Amino acid sequence: MFHLRSYALGLLLVLNLFAGPSLGREWTSASGSYKLDAEEISFNETMVVLKRPTGELVAVEIAELSEADKKYIQSQEAKEAKAKAADEMQTWTSKDGMKVRGRVLAFGRKDLVVQRKLGQVFVNEKKFSTIDPLHQRLVFRILSELEGTKIEDDKQLHEWSKTLGGVPKTYTLEGVLLQLESGDEIGVPFFLFAPEELAILEPGWELWKERAESDDSRNRESFLVNSAAMAYQRDRAANQQIEMLKLDMLGAVAGVTAIWQVGLAPGPRSYGRPVTVMITAQNSDIASQRAMQRYPGYIFVGVRRASR
């Protein structure tokens, strides 16, 4: 089955927090020390994805936000906005230019099983002739790619299916779960997408695979690829990579003079996503050291002063 558990995307560390006009609403850390103007893209039980005025996306743990922000996320206004966004159809492009209308739901693996029975072609136990036309076209392209042969219509499919000899053939597809306008939920492999859209959808896939035993991690990966897909469709010109923004540990500390934003990335032998950590410290060196201590195996990327 195609798993719906999972957090998607290659992350871009963005160090310019305050550029651009105000957009959305003001979000505040639990301590009140950090504020960010942004609009929410989506949220789940533990995390919210926000879009900065400059277009970049950040994912923040809800536990790190102020009580006012937590109440807003639980408000009817926020829930209705989330539901409306989740219902919006998206348009994706295959590498050969075919347009596909559907909603990206999650990462996962799905088996495509093709069999010839009584002169008819069946796909996942459904008669091919009865499935949605867009679903059919996707099957044509998937089989053409995997079999290395041209399969573009019913006639070519039936001729090829004769080579199966009545024995089911199974292909394990790795990619995203896509819900079509017809309501069909199908697995679309990464190799089908155009390069510019693959750059939005594929990052995070390796983490999803590595965390096979962690439902929470896979849920997070799927939530983030879903959020990035929605944001990308809203504004294709904007940078829709997702940056993890850590707002915890912002409590008052004696002698603290500033809040520092430290960028970290996983080292060669570490698995995880690049993060931006907010640290209270007397200077940038101390802030960087504290951030590194909290993330063993990560390497330093950059630091800037976040408080005024």
PDB file of C-alpha atoms in Angstrom:
ATOM      1  CA  MET A   1       0.000   0.000   0.000  1.00  0.00           C
ATOM      2  CA  PHE A   2       1.006   3.575  -0.505  1.00  0.00           C
ATOM      3  CA  HIS A   3       1.915   4.917   2.925  1.00  0.00           C
ATOM      4  CA  LEU A   4       0.529   8.276   3.942  1.00  0.00           C
ATOM      5  CA  ARG A   5       2.947   8.643   6.821  1.00  0.00           C
ATOM      6  CA  SER A   6       5.586  10.942   6.462  1.00  0.00           C
ATOM      7  CA  TYR A   7       8.165  15.774   5.446  1.00  0.00           C
ATOM      8  CA  ALA A   8       9.379  16.666   2.245  1.00  0.00           C
ATOM      9  CA  LEU A   9      11.941  18.731   0.552  1.00  0.00           C
ATOM     10  CA  GLY A  10      15.503  19.821   0.154  1.00  0.00           C
ATOM     11  CA  LEU A  11      15.862  22.744   2.474  1.00  0.00           C
ATOM     12  CA  LEU A  12      17.247  26.182   1.809  1.00  0.00           C
ATOM     13  CA  LEU A  13      18.788  28.092   4.725  1.00  0.00           C
ATOM     14  CA  VAL A  14      17.512  31.649   4.502  1.00  0.00           C
ATOM     15  CA  LEU A  15      19.150  34.272   6.658  1.00  0.00           C
ATOM     16  CA  ASN A  16      17.084  37.321   5.727  1.00  0.00           C
ATOM     17  CA  LEU A  17      14.127  37.328   8.123  1.00  0.00           C
ATOM     18  CA  PHE A  18      12.906  40.871   7.960  1.00  0.00           C
ATOM     19  CA  ALA A  19      13.109  41.851   4.301  1.00  0.00           C
ATOM     20  CA  GLY A  20       9.923  42.589   2.398  1.00  0.00           C
ATOM     21  CA  PRO A  21       6.497  43.936   3.339  1.00  0.00           C
ATOM     22  CA  SER A  22       4.336  42.560   6.112  1.00  0.00           C
ATOM     23  CA  LEU A  23       2.078  39.693   5.085  1.00  0.00           C
ATOM     24  CA  GLY A  24      -0.426  37.519   6.894  1.00  0.00           C
ATOM     25  CA  ARG A  25      -0.166  37.930  10.650  1.00  0.00           C
ATOM     26  CA  GLU A  26       2.513  38.257  13.297  1.00  0.00           C
ATOM     27  CA  TRP A  27       3.737  34.992  14.850  1.00  0.00           C
ATOM     28  CA  THR A  28       5.552  35.025  18.167  1.00  0.00           C
ATOM     29  CA  SER A  29       7.782  32.549  19.993  1.00  0.00           C
ATOM     30  CA  ALA A  30       6.602  31.159  23.337  1.00  0.00           C
ATOM     31  CA  SER A  31       8.993  33.464  25.204  1.00  0.00           C
ATOM     32  CA  GLY A  32       7.896  36.524  23.207  1.00  0.00           C
ATOM     33  CA  SER A  33      11.511  37.188  22.191  1.00  0.00           C
ATOM     34  CA  TYR A  34      11.063  36.409  18.495  1.00  0.00           C
ATOM     35  CA  LYS A  35       8.430  37.649  16.046  1.00  0.00           C
ATOM     36  CA  LEU A  36       7.812  36.818  12.406  1.00  0.00           C
ATOM     37  CA  ASP A  37       5.340  38.254   9.889  1.00  0.00           C
ATOM     38  CA  ALA A  38       3.999  35.408   7.748  1.00  0.00           C
ATOM     39  CA  GLU A  39       0.883  33.673   6.462  1.00  0.00           C
ATOM     40  CA  GLU A  40       0.131  30.068   7.234  1.00  0.00           C
ATOM     41  CA  ILE A  41       0.228  27.569   4.375  1.00  0.00           C
ATOM     42  CA  SER A  42      -0.871  24.540   6.354  1.00  0.00           C
ATOM     43  CA  PHE A  43      -0.639  22.954   9.780  1.00  0.00           C
ATOM     44  CA  ASN A  44      -1.159  19.648  11.535  1.00  0.00           C
ATOM     45  CA  GLU A  45      -1.172  18.574  15.187  1.00  0.00           C
ATOM     46  CA  THR A  46       2.485  19.467  15.798  1.00  0.00           C
ATOM     47  CA  MET A  47       3.759  21.812  13.105  1.00  0.00           C
ATOM     48  CA  VAL A  48       2.790  24.847  11.046  1.00  0.00           C
ATOM     49  CA  VAL A  49       4.290  25.853   7.689  1.00  0.00           C
ATOM     50  CA  LEU A  50       4.509  29.622   7.220  1.00  0.00           C
ATOM     51  CA  LYS A  51       5.270  31.766   4.194  1.00  0.00           C
ATOM     52  CA  ARG A  52       7.396  34.849   4.760  1.00  0.00           C
ATOM     53  CA  PRO A  53       6.712  38.121   2.892  1.00  0.00           C
ATOM     54  CA  THR A  54       9.769  37.319   0.741  1.00  0.00           C
ATOM     55  CA  GLY A  55       8.207  34.014  -0.354  1.00  0.00           C
ATOM     56  CA  GLU A  56      10.356  31.572   1.612  1.00  0.00           C
ATOM     57  CA  LEU A  57       8.716  28.832   3.638  1.00  0.00           C
ATOM     58  CA  VAL A  58       9.522  27.919   7.226  1.00  0.00           C
ATOM     59  CA  ALA A  59       8.232  25.048   9.354  1.00  0.00           C
ATOM     60  CA  VAL A  60       7.814  25.764  13.070  1.00  0.00           C
ATOM     61  CA  GLU A  61       6.842  23.427  15.886  1.00  0.00           C
ATOM     62  CA  ILE A  62       3.514  24.585  17.341  1.00  0.00           C
ATOM     63  CA  ALA A  63       4.866  23.932  20.836  1.00  0.00           C
ATOM     64  CA  GLU A  64       7.397  26.717  20.278  1.00  0.00           C
ATOM     65  CA  LEU A  65       4.738  29.336  19.503  1.00  0.00           C
ATOM     66  CA  SER A  66       2.915  31.735  21.807  1.00  0.00           C
ATOM     67  CA  GLU A  67      -0.430  30.872  23.383  1.00  0.00           C
ATOM     68  CA  ALA A  68      -2.112  33.412  21.090  1.00  0.00           C
ATOM     69  CA  ASP A  69      -0.702  31.660  18.019  1.00  0.00           C
ATOM     70  CA  LYS A  70      -1.775  28.261  19.323  1.00  0.00           C
ATOM     71  CA  LYS A  71      -5.313  29.569  19.851  1.00  0.00           C
ATOM     72  CA  TYR A  72      -5.350  31.040  16.343  1.00  0.00           C
ATOM     73  CA  ILE A  73      -4.371  27.671  14.829  1.00  0.00           C
ATOM     74  CA  GLN A  74      -7.312  26.112  16.673  1.00  0.00           C
ATOM     75  CA  SER A  75      -9.697  28.852  15.527  1.00  0.00           C
ATOM     76  CA  GLN A  76     -12.473  28.279  13.024  1.00  0.00           C
ATOM     77  CA  GLU A  77     -10.883  30.865  10.722  1.00  0.00           C
ATOM     78  CA  ALA A  78      -7.629  28.937  10.500  1.00  0.00           C
ATOM     79  CA  LYS A  79      -9.335  25.581  10.099  1.00  0.00           C
ATOM     80  CA  GLU A  80     -11.568  26.876   7.296  1.00  0.00           C
ATOM     81  CA  ALA A  81      -8.570  28.393   5.477  1.00  0.00           C
ATOM     82  CA  LYS A  82      -6.705  25.097   5.797  1.00  0.00           C
ATOM     83  CA  ALA A  83      -9.665  23.104   4.492  1.00  0.00           C
ATOM     84  CA  LYS A  84     -10.100  25.432   1.513  1.00  0.00           C
ATOM     85  CA  ALA A  85      -6.408  25.186   0.599  1.00  0.00           C
ATOM     86  CA  ALA A  86      -6.472  21.394   0.944  1.00  0.00           C
ATOM     87  CA  ASP A  87      -9.398  21.180  -1.509  1.00  0.00           C
ATOM     88  CA  GLU A  88      -7.703  23.241  -4.224  1.00  0.00           C
ATOM     89  CA  MET A  89      -6.629  21.291  -7.284  1.00  0.00           C
ATOM     90  CA  GLN A  90      -3.031  21.518  -8.461  1.00  0.00           C
ATOM     91  CA  THR A  91      -1.561  21.249 -11.944  1.00  0.00           C
ATOM     92  CA  TRP A  92       1.629  19.232 -12.378  1.00  0.00           C
ATOM     93  CA  THR A  93       3.694  18.686 -15.498  1.00  0.00           C
ATOM     94  CA  SER A  94       5.338  15.470 -16.634  1.00  0.00           C
ATOM     95  CA  LYS A  95       8.788  15.559 -18.212  1.00  0.00           C
ATOM     96  CA  ASP A  96       7.189  15.099 -21.639  1.00  0.00           C
ATOM     97  CA  GLY A  97       4.822  18.040 -21.088  1.00  0.00           C
ATOM     98  CA  MET A  98       1.593  16.297 -20.067  1.00  0.00           C
ATOM     99  CA  LYS A  99      -0.498  18.301 -17.595  1.00  0.00           C
ATOM    100  CA  VAL A 100      -1.829  16.415 -14.579  1.00  0.00           C
ATOM    101  CA  ARG A 101      -4.565  17.822 -12.338  1.00  0.00           C
ATOM    102  CA  GLY A 102      -4.462  16.495  -8.815  1.00  0.00           C
ATOM    103  CA  ARG A 103      -3.433  17.077  -5.210  1.00  0.00           C
ATOM    104  CA  VAL A 104      -0.161  15.847  -3.749  1.00  0.00           C
ATOM    105  CA  LEU A 105      -1.009  14.039  -0.517  1.00  0.00           C
ATOM    106  CA  ALA A 106       2.143  12.338   0.712  1.00  0.00           C
ATOM    107  CA  PHE A 107       5.328  10.416   0.005  1.00  0.00           C
ATOM    108  CA  GLY A 108       5.281   6.666  -0.338  1.00  0.00           C
ATOM    109  CA  ARG A 109       5.651   3.456  -2.306  1.00  0.00           C
ATOM    110  CA  LYS A 110       2.833   1.887  -4.277  1.00  0.00           C
ATOM    111  CA  ASP A 111       2.681  -1.280  -6.302  1.00  0.00           C
ATOM    112  CA  LEU A 112       1.373  -1.093  -9.859  1.00  0.00           C
ATOM    113  CA  VAL A 113       0.170  -4.579 -10.794  1.00  0.00           C
ATOM    114  CA  VAL A 114      -0.645  -5.265 -14.454  1.00  0.00           C
ATOM    115  CA  GLN A 115      -2.243  -8.502 -15.653  1.00  0.00           C
ATOM    116  CA  ARG A 116      -3.986  -9.803 -18.737  1.00  0.00           C
ATOM    117  CA  LYS A 117      -7.094 -11.885 -18.031  1.00  0.00           C
ATOM    118  CA  LEU A 118      -9.661 -13.159 -20.555  1.00  0.00           C
ATOM    119  CA  GLY A 119      -8.329 -10.792 -23.190  1.00  0.00           C
ATOM    120  CA  GLN A 120      -8.619  -7.729 -20.941  1.00  0.00           C
ATOM    121  CA  VAL A 121      -5.929  -5.679 -19.190  1.00  0.00           C
ATOM    122  CA  PHE A 122      -6.316  -5.173 -15.455  1.00  0.00           C
ATOM    123  CA  VAL A 123      -4.430  -2.610 -13.375  1.00  0.00           C
ATOM    124  CA  ASN A 124      -4.463  -3.232  -9.630  1.00  0.00           C
ATOM    125  CA  GLU A 125      -7.421  -5.601 -10.081  1.00  0.00           C
ATOM    126  CA  LYS A 126      -9.454  -2.996 -11.997  1.00  0.00           C
ATOM    127  CA  LYS A 127     -10.312  -3.370 -15.677  1.00  0.00           C
ATOM    128  CA  PHE A 128      -8.157  -0.808 -17.451  1.00  0.00           C
ATOM    129  CA  SER A 129     -11.008   0.367 -19.669  1.00  0.00           C
ATOM    130  CA  THR A 130     -13.031   1.446 -16.619  1.00  0.00           C
ATOM    131  CA  ILE A 131     -10.476   3.676 -14.900  1.00  0.00           C
ATOM    132  CA  ASP A 132     -10.277   7.463 -15.235  1.00  0.00           C
ATOM    133  CA  PRO A 133      -8.793   8.669 -18.595  1.00  0.00           C
ATOM    134  CA  LEU A 134      -6.065  10.687 -16.862  1.00  0.00           C
ATOM    135  CA  HIS A 135      -5.219   7.657 -14.753  1.00  0.00           C
ATOM    136  CA  GLN A 136      -4.950   5.662 -17.987  1.00  0.00           C
ATOM    137  CA  ARG A 137      -2.544   8.163 -19.558  1.00  0.00           C
ATOM    138  CA  LEU A 138      -0.347   8.043 -16.465  1.00  0.00           C
ATOM    139  CA  VAL A 139      -0.245   4.243 -16.660  1.00  0.00           C
ATOM    140  CA  PHE A 140       0.797   4.478 -20.323  1.00  0.00           C
ATOM    141  CA  ARG A 141       3.709   6.732 -19.438  1.00  0.00           C
ATOM    142  CA  ILE A 142       4.801   4.700 -16.424  1.00  0.00           C
ATOM    143  CA  LEU A 143       4.833   1.450 -18.386  1.00  0.00           C
ATOM    144  CA  SER A 144       6.604   3.062 -21.340  1.00  0.00           C
ATOM    145  CA  GLU A 145       9.350   4.291 -19.037  1.00  0.00           C
ATOM    146  CA  LEU A 146       9.756   1.044 -17.101  1.00  0.00           C
ATOM    147  CA  GLU A 147       9.472  -1.306 -20.065  1.00  0.00           C
ATOM    148  CA  GLY A 148      11.512   0.817 -22.459  1.00  0.00           C
ATOM    149  CA  THR A 149       8.866   0.503 -25.139  1.00  0.00           C
ATOM    150  CA  LYS A 150       6.225   2.761 -26.645  1.00  0.00           C
ATOM    151  CA  ILE A 151       2.801   2.315 -25.034  1.00  0.00           C
ATOM    152  CA  GLU A 152       0.558   5.268 -25.858  1.00  0.00           C
ATOM    153  CA  ASP A 153      -2.911   3.846 -26.460  1.00  0.00           C
ATOM    154  CA  ASP A 154      -5.195   0.889 -25.766  1.00  0.00           C
ATOM    155  CA  LYS A 155      -4.032  -1.032 -28.821  1.00  0.00           C
ATOM    156  CA  GLN A 156      -0.365  -0.823 -27.876  1.00  0.00           C
ATOM    157  CA  LEU A 157      -1.189  -1.729 -24.273  1.00  0.00           C
ATOM    158  CA  HIS A 158      -3.118  -4.841 -25.327  1.00  0.00           C
ATOM    159  CA  GLU A 159      -0.340  -5.944 -27.668  1.00  0.00           C
ATOM    160  CA  TRP A 160       2.272  -5.525 -24.956  1.00  0.00           C
ATOM    161  CA  SER A 161       0.100  -7.260 -22.350  1.00  0.00           C
ATOM    162  CA  LYS A 162       0.192 -10.468 -24.445  1.00  0.00           C
ATOM    163  CA  THR A 163       3.851 -10.831 -23.417  1.00  0.00           C
ATOM    164  CA  LEU A 164       2.743 -11.288 -19.811  1.00  0.00           C
ATOM    165  CA  GLY A 165       1.146 -14.639 -20.543  1.00  0.00           C
ATOM    166  CA  GLY A 166      -1.519 -14.145 -17.904  1.00  0.00           C
ATOM    167  CA  VAL A 167       1.051 -13.727 -15.131  1.00  0.00           C
ATOM    168  CA  PRO A 168       0.696 -10.525 -13.060  1.00  0.00           C
ATOM    169  CA  LYS A 169       3.641  -8.152 -13.285  1.00  0.00           C
ATOM    170  CA  THR A 170       4.329  -5.886 -10.314  1.00  0.00           C
ATOM    171  CA  TYR A 171       6.184  -2.568 -10.377  1.00  0.00           C
ATOM    172  CA  THR A 172       7.007  -0.854  -7.090  1.00  0.00           C
ATOM    173  CA  LEU A 173       6.700   2.891  -7.659  1.00  0.00           C
ATOM    174  CA  GLU A 174       8.516   5.409  -5.476  1.00  0.00           C
ATOM    175  CA  GLY A 175       7.165   8.943  -5.466  1.00  0.00           C
ATOM    176  CA  VAL A 176       4.098  10.797  -4.258  1.00  0.00           C
ATOM    177  CA  LEU A 177       0.476   9.877  -3.747  1.00  0.00           C
ATOM    178  CA  LEU A 178      -1.667  12.024  -6.036  1.00  0.00           C
ATOM    179  CA  GLN A 179      -5.429  12.427  -5.749  1.00  0.00           C
ATOM    180  CA  LEU A 180      -6.942  13.103  -9.172  1.00  0.00           C
ATOM    181  CA  GLU A 181     -10.059  15.183  -9.846  1.00  0.00           C
ATOM    182  CA  SER A 182     -11.903  11.920 -10.341  1.00  0.00           C
ATOM    183  CA  GLY A 183     -11.125  10.979  -6.743  1.00  0.00           C
ATOM    184  CA  ASP A 184      -8.679   8.228  -7.741  1.00  0.00           C
ATOM    185  CA  GLU A 185      -5.588   8.105  -5.539  1.00  0.00           C
ATOM    186  CA  ILE A 186      -2.582   6.879  -7.478  1.00  0.00           C
ATOM    187  CA  GLY A 187       1.150   6.600  -6.935  1.00  0.00           C
ATOM    188  CA  VAL A 188       3.117   8.786  -9.331  1.00  0.00           C
ATOM    189  CA  PRO A 189       6.843   7.982  -9.523  1.00  0.00           C
ATOM    190  CA  PHE A 190       9.383  10.772  -9.385  1.00  0.00           C
ATOM    191  CA  PHE A 191      10.733   9.957 -12.843  1.00  0.00           C
ATOM    192  CA  LEU A 192       7.479  11.155 -14.402  1.00  0.00           C
ATOM    193  CA  PHE A 193       7.754  14.788 -13.219  1.00  0.00           C
ATOM    194  CA  ALA A 194       9.388  17.702 -15.027  1.00  0.00           C
ATOM    195  CA  PRO A 195      12.762  18.705 -13.461  1.00  0.00           C
ATOM    196  CA  GLU A 196      11.520  21.996 -11.986  1.00  0.00           C
ATOM    197  CA  GLU A 197       8.668  20.221 -10.221  1.00  0.00           C
ATOM    198  CA  LEU A 198      10.803  17.278  -9.185  1.00  0.00           C
ATOM    199  CA  ALA A 199      12.945  19.840  -7.326  1.00  0.00           C
ATOM    200  CA  ILE A 200       9.887  20.677  -5.214  1.00  0.00           C
ATOM    201  CA  LEU A 201       8.661  17.151  -4.600  1.00  0.00           C
ATOM    202  CA  GLU A 202      11.702  14.896  -4.280  1.00  0.00           C
ATOM    203  CA  PRO A 203      13.747  16.483  -1.460  1.00  0.00           C
ATOM    204  CA  GLY A 204      12.847  14.758   1.768  1.00  0.00           C
ATOM    205  CA  TRP A 205      12.247  11.422   0.072  1.00  0.00           C
ATOM    206  CA  GLU A 206      15.530   9.946   1.309  1.00  0.00           C
ATOM    207  CA  LEU A 207      14.589  10.879   4.878  1.00  0.00           C
ATOM    208  CA  TRP A 208      11.196   9.274   4.420  1.00  0.00           C
ATOM    209  CA  LYS A 209      12.828   6.033   3.286  1.00  0.00           C
ATOM    210  CA  GLU A 210      15.385   6.018   6.093  1.00  0.00           C
ATOM    211  CA  ARG A 211      12.726   6.442   8.768  1.00  0.00           C
ATOM    212  CA  ALA A 212      10.741   3.328   7.954  1.00  0.00           C
ATOM    213  CA  GLU A 213      10.295   2.519  11.650  1.00  0.00           C
ATOM    214  CA  SER A 214       9.196   6.000  12.674  1.00  0.00           C
ATOM    215  CA  ASP A 215       5.584   6.872  11.913  1.00  0.00           C
ATOM    216  CA  ASP A 216       6.005  10.357  13.380  1.00  0.00           C
ATOM    217  CA  SER A 217       8.969  11.159  11.126  1.00  0.00           C
ATOM    218  CA  ARG A 218       7.196   9.856   8.052  1.00  0.00           C
ATOM    219  CA  ASN A 219       4.068  11.798   8.933  1.00  0.00           C
ATOM    220  CA  ARG A 220       6.177  14.933   9.195  1.00  0.00           C
ATOM    221  CA  GLU A 221       7.838  14.306   5.811  1.00  0.00           C
ATOM    222  CA  SER A 222       4.486  13.781   4.101  1.00  0.00           C
ATOM    223  CA  PHE A 223       2.984  16.858   5.728  1.00  0.00           C
ATOM    224  CA  LEU A 224       5.870  18.995   4.479  1.00  0.00           C
ATOM    225  CA  VAL A 225       5.803  17.743   0.905  1.00  0.00           C
ATOM    226  CA  ASN A 226       2.054  18.383   0.905  1.00  0.00           C
ATOM    227  CA  SER A 227       2.577  21.928   2.216  1.00  0.00           C
ATOM    228  CA  ALA A 228       5.375  22.663  -0.248  1.00  0.00           C
ATOM    229  CA  ALA A 229       3.216  21.433  -3.114  1.00  0.00           C
ATOM    230  CA  MET A 230       0.367  23.757  -2.099  1.00  0.00           C
ATOM    231  CA  ALA A 231       2.685  26.745  -1.759  1.00  0.00           C
ATOM    232  CA  TYR A 232       4.375  26.012  -5.079  1.00  0.00           C
ATOM    233  CA  GLN A 233       1.048  25.910  -6.853  1.00  0.00           C
ATOM    234  CA  ARG A 234       0.014  29.235  -5.319  1.00  0.00           C
ATOM    235  CA  ASP A 235       3.129  31.027  -6.472  1.00  0.00           C
ATOM    236  CA  ARG A 236       5.394  29.105  -8.820  1.00  0.00           C
ATOM    237  CA  ALA A 237       7.851  32.006  -8.955  1.00  0.00           C
ATOM    238  CA  ALA A 238       8.532  31.913  -5.218  1.00  0.00           C
ATOM    239  CA  ASN A 239      11.141  29.773  -3.559  1.00  0.00           C
ATOM    240  CA  GLN A 240       9.171  26.931  -2.032  1.00  0.00           C
ATOM    241  CA  GLN A 241      11.889  24.973  -0.295  1.00  0.00           C
ATOM    242  CA  ILE A 242      11.130  24.465   3.397  1.00  0.00           C
ATOM    243  CA  GLU A 243      13.463  25.590   6.154  1.00  0.00           C
ATOM    244  CA  MET A 244      13.105  24.293   9.683  1.00  0.00           C
ATOM    245  CA  LEU A 245      13.034  27.193  12.118  1.00  0.00           C
ATOM    246  CA  LYS A 246      13.708  26.358  15.757  1.00  0.00           C
ATOM    247  CA  LEU A 247      12.355  28.942  18.200  1.00  0.00           C
ATOM    248  CA  ASP A 248      12.892  27.127  21.477  1.00  0.00           C
ATOM    249  CA  MET A 249      15.423  28.074  24.194  1.00  0.00           C
ATOM    250  CA  LEU A 250      14.658  31.763  23.891  1.00  0.00           C
ATOM    251  CA  GLY A 251      14.117  32.301  27.630  1.00  0.00           C
ATOM    252  CA  ALA A 252      15.760  35.168  29.454  1.00  0.00           C
ATOM    253  CA  VAL A 253      19.354  34.480  30.430  1.00  0.00           C
ATOM    254  CA  ALA A 254      21.387  36.746  32.698  1.00  0.00           C
ATOM    255  CA  GLY A 255      23.684  38.895  30.634  1.00  0.00           C
ATOM    256  CA  VAL A 256      22.081  38.057  27.300  1.00  0.00           C
ATOM    257  CA  THR A 257      22.238  40.972  24.912  1.00  0.00           C
ATOM    258  CA  ALA A 258      20.914  39.538  21.661  1.00  0.00           C
ATOM    259  CA  ILE A 259      19.135  36.731  19.880  1.00  0.00           C
ATOM    260  CA  TRP A 260      21.207  35.041  17.183  1.00  0.00           C
ATOM    261  CA  GLN A 261      20.056  33.040  14.192  1.00  0.00           C
ATOM    262  CA  VAL A 262      22.468  30.163  13.558  1.00  0.00           C
ATOM    263  CA  GLY A 263      22.294  28.052  10.405  1.00  0.00           C
ATOM    264  CA  LEU A 264      23.310  24.382  10.630  1.00  0.00           C
ATOM    265  CA  ALA A 265      23.347  21.528   8.146  1.00  0.00           C
ATOM    266  CA  PRO A 266      23.803  17.782   8.690  1.00  0.00           C
ATOM    267  CA  GLY A 267      27.402  16.632   8.334  1.00  0.00           C
ATOM    268  CA  PRO A 268      28.545  13.892   5.928  1.00  0.00           C
ATOM    269  CA  ARG A 269      27.634  11.109   8.367  1.00  0.00           C
ATOM    270  CA  SER A 270      24.510  12.694   9.810  1.00  0.00           C
ATOM    271  CA  TYR A 271      20.926  12.369   8.619  1.00  0.00           C
ATOM    272  CA  GLY A 272      18.458  15.178   8.976  1.00  0.00           C
ATOM    273  CA  ARG A 273      17.426  18.526   7.591  1.00  0.00           C
ATOM    274  CA  PRO A 274      19.269  21.827   7.662  1.00  0.00           C
ATOM    275  CA  VAL A 275      17.909  23.964  10.487  1.00  0.00           C
ATOM    276  CA  THR A 276      18.001  27.538  11.635  1.00  0.00           C
ATOM    277  CA  VAL A 277      18.287  27.775  15.412  1.00  0.00           C
ATOM    278  CA  MET A 278      17.424  30.854  17.458  1.00  0.00           C
ATOM    279  CA  ILE A 279      19.916  31.215  20.329  1.00  0.00           C
ATOM    280  CA  THR A 280      20.191  33.799  23.092  1.00  0.00           C
ATOM    281  CA  ALA A 281      23.834  34.702  23.764  1.00  0.00           C
ATOM    282  CA  GLN A 282      26.243  37.549  24.403  1.00  0.00           C
ATOM    283  CA  ASN A 283      27.871  37.244  20.976  1.00  0.00           C
ATOM    284  CA  SER A 284      27.785  35.260  17.732  1.00  0.00           C
ATOM    285  CA  ASP A 285      30.618  32.909  18.714  1.00  0.00           C
ATOM    286  CA  ILE A 286      28.826  31.752  21.869  1.00  0.00           C
ATOM    287  CA  ALA A 287      25.561  31.415  19.952  1.00  0.00           C
ATOM    288  CA  SER A 288      27.238  29.265  17.299  1.00  0.00           C
ATOM    289  CA  GLN A 289      28.863  27.026  19.923  1.00  0.00           C
ATOM    290  CA  ARG A 290      25.555  26.509  21.741  1.00  0.00           C
ATOM    291  CA  ALA A 291      23.781  25.658  18.499  1.00  0.00           C
ATOM    292  CA  MET A 292      26.448  23.116  17.572  1.00  0.00           C
ATOM    293  CA  GLN A 293      26.201  21.507  21.015  1.00  0.00           C
ATOM    294  CA  ARG A 294      22.474  21.017  20.538  1.00  0.00           C
ATOM    295  CA  TYR A 295      22.965  19.372  17.121  1.00  0.00           C
ATOM    296  CA  PRO A 296      25.873  16.887  17.276  1.00  0.00           C
ATOM    297  CA  GLY A 297      27.001  15.860  13.810  1.00  0.00           C
ATOM    298  CA  TYR A 298      25.797  19.102  12.219  1.00  0.00           C
ATOM    299  CA  ILE A 299      28.123  21.635  10.628  1.00  0.00           C
ATOM    300  CA  PHE A 300      28.054  25.418  10.955  1.00  0.00           C
ATOM    301  CA  VAL A 301      26.590  27.341   7.999  1.00  0.00           C
ATOM    302  CA  GLY A 302      26.236  30.929   9.176  1.00  0.00           C
ATOM    303  CA  VAL A 303      25.079  33.255  11.926  1.00  0.00           C
ATOM    304  CA  ARG A 304      23.345  36.627  12.101  1.00  0.00           C
ATOM    305  CA  ARG A 305      21.816  38.797  14.768  1.00  0.00           C
ATOM    306  CA  ALA A 306      18.023  38.378  14.784  1.00  0.00           C
ATOM    307  CA  SER A 307      17.077  40.794  17.558  1.00  0.00           C
ATOM    308  CA  ARG A 308      17.268  44.541  17.162  1.00  0.00           C
TER     309      ARG A 308
END
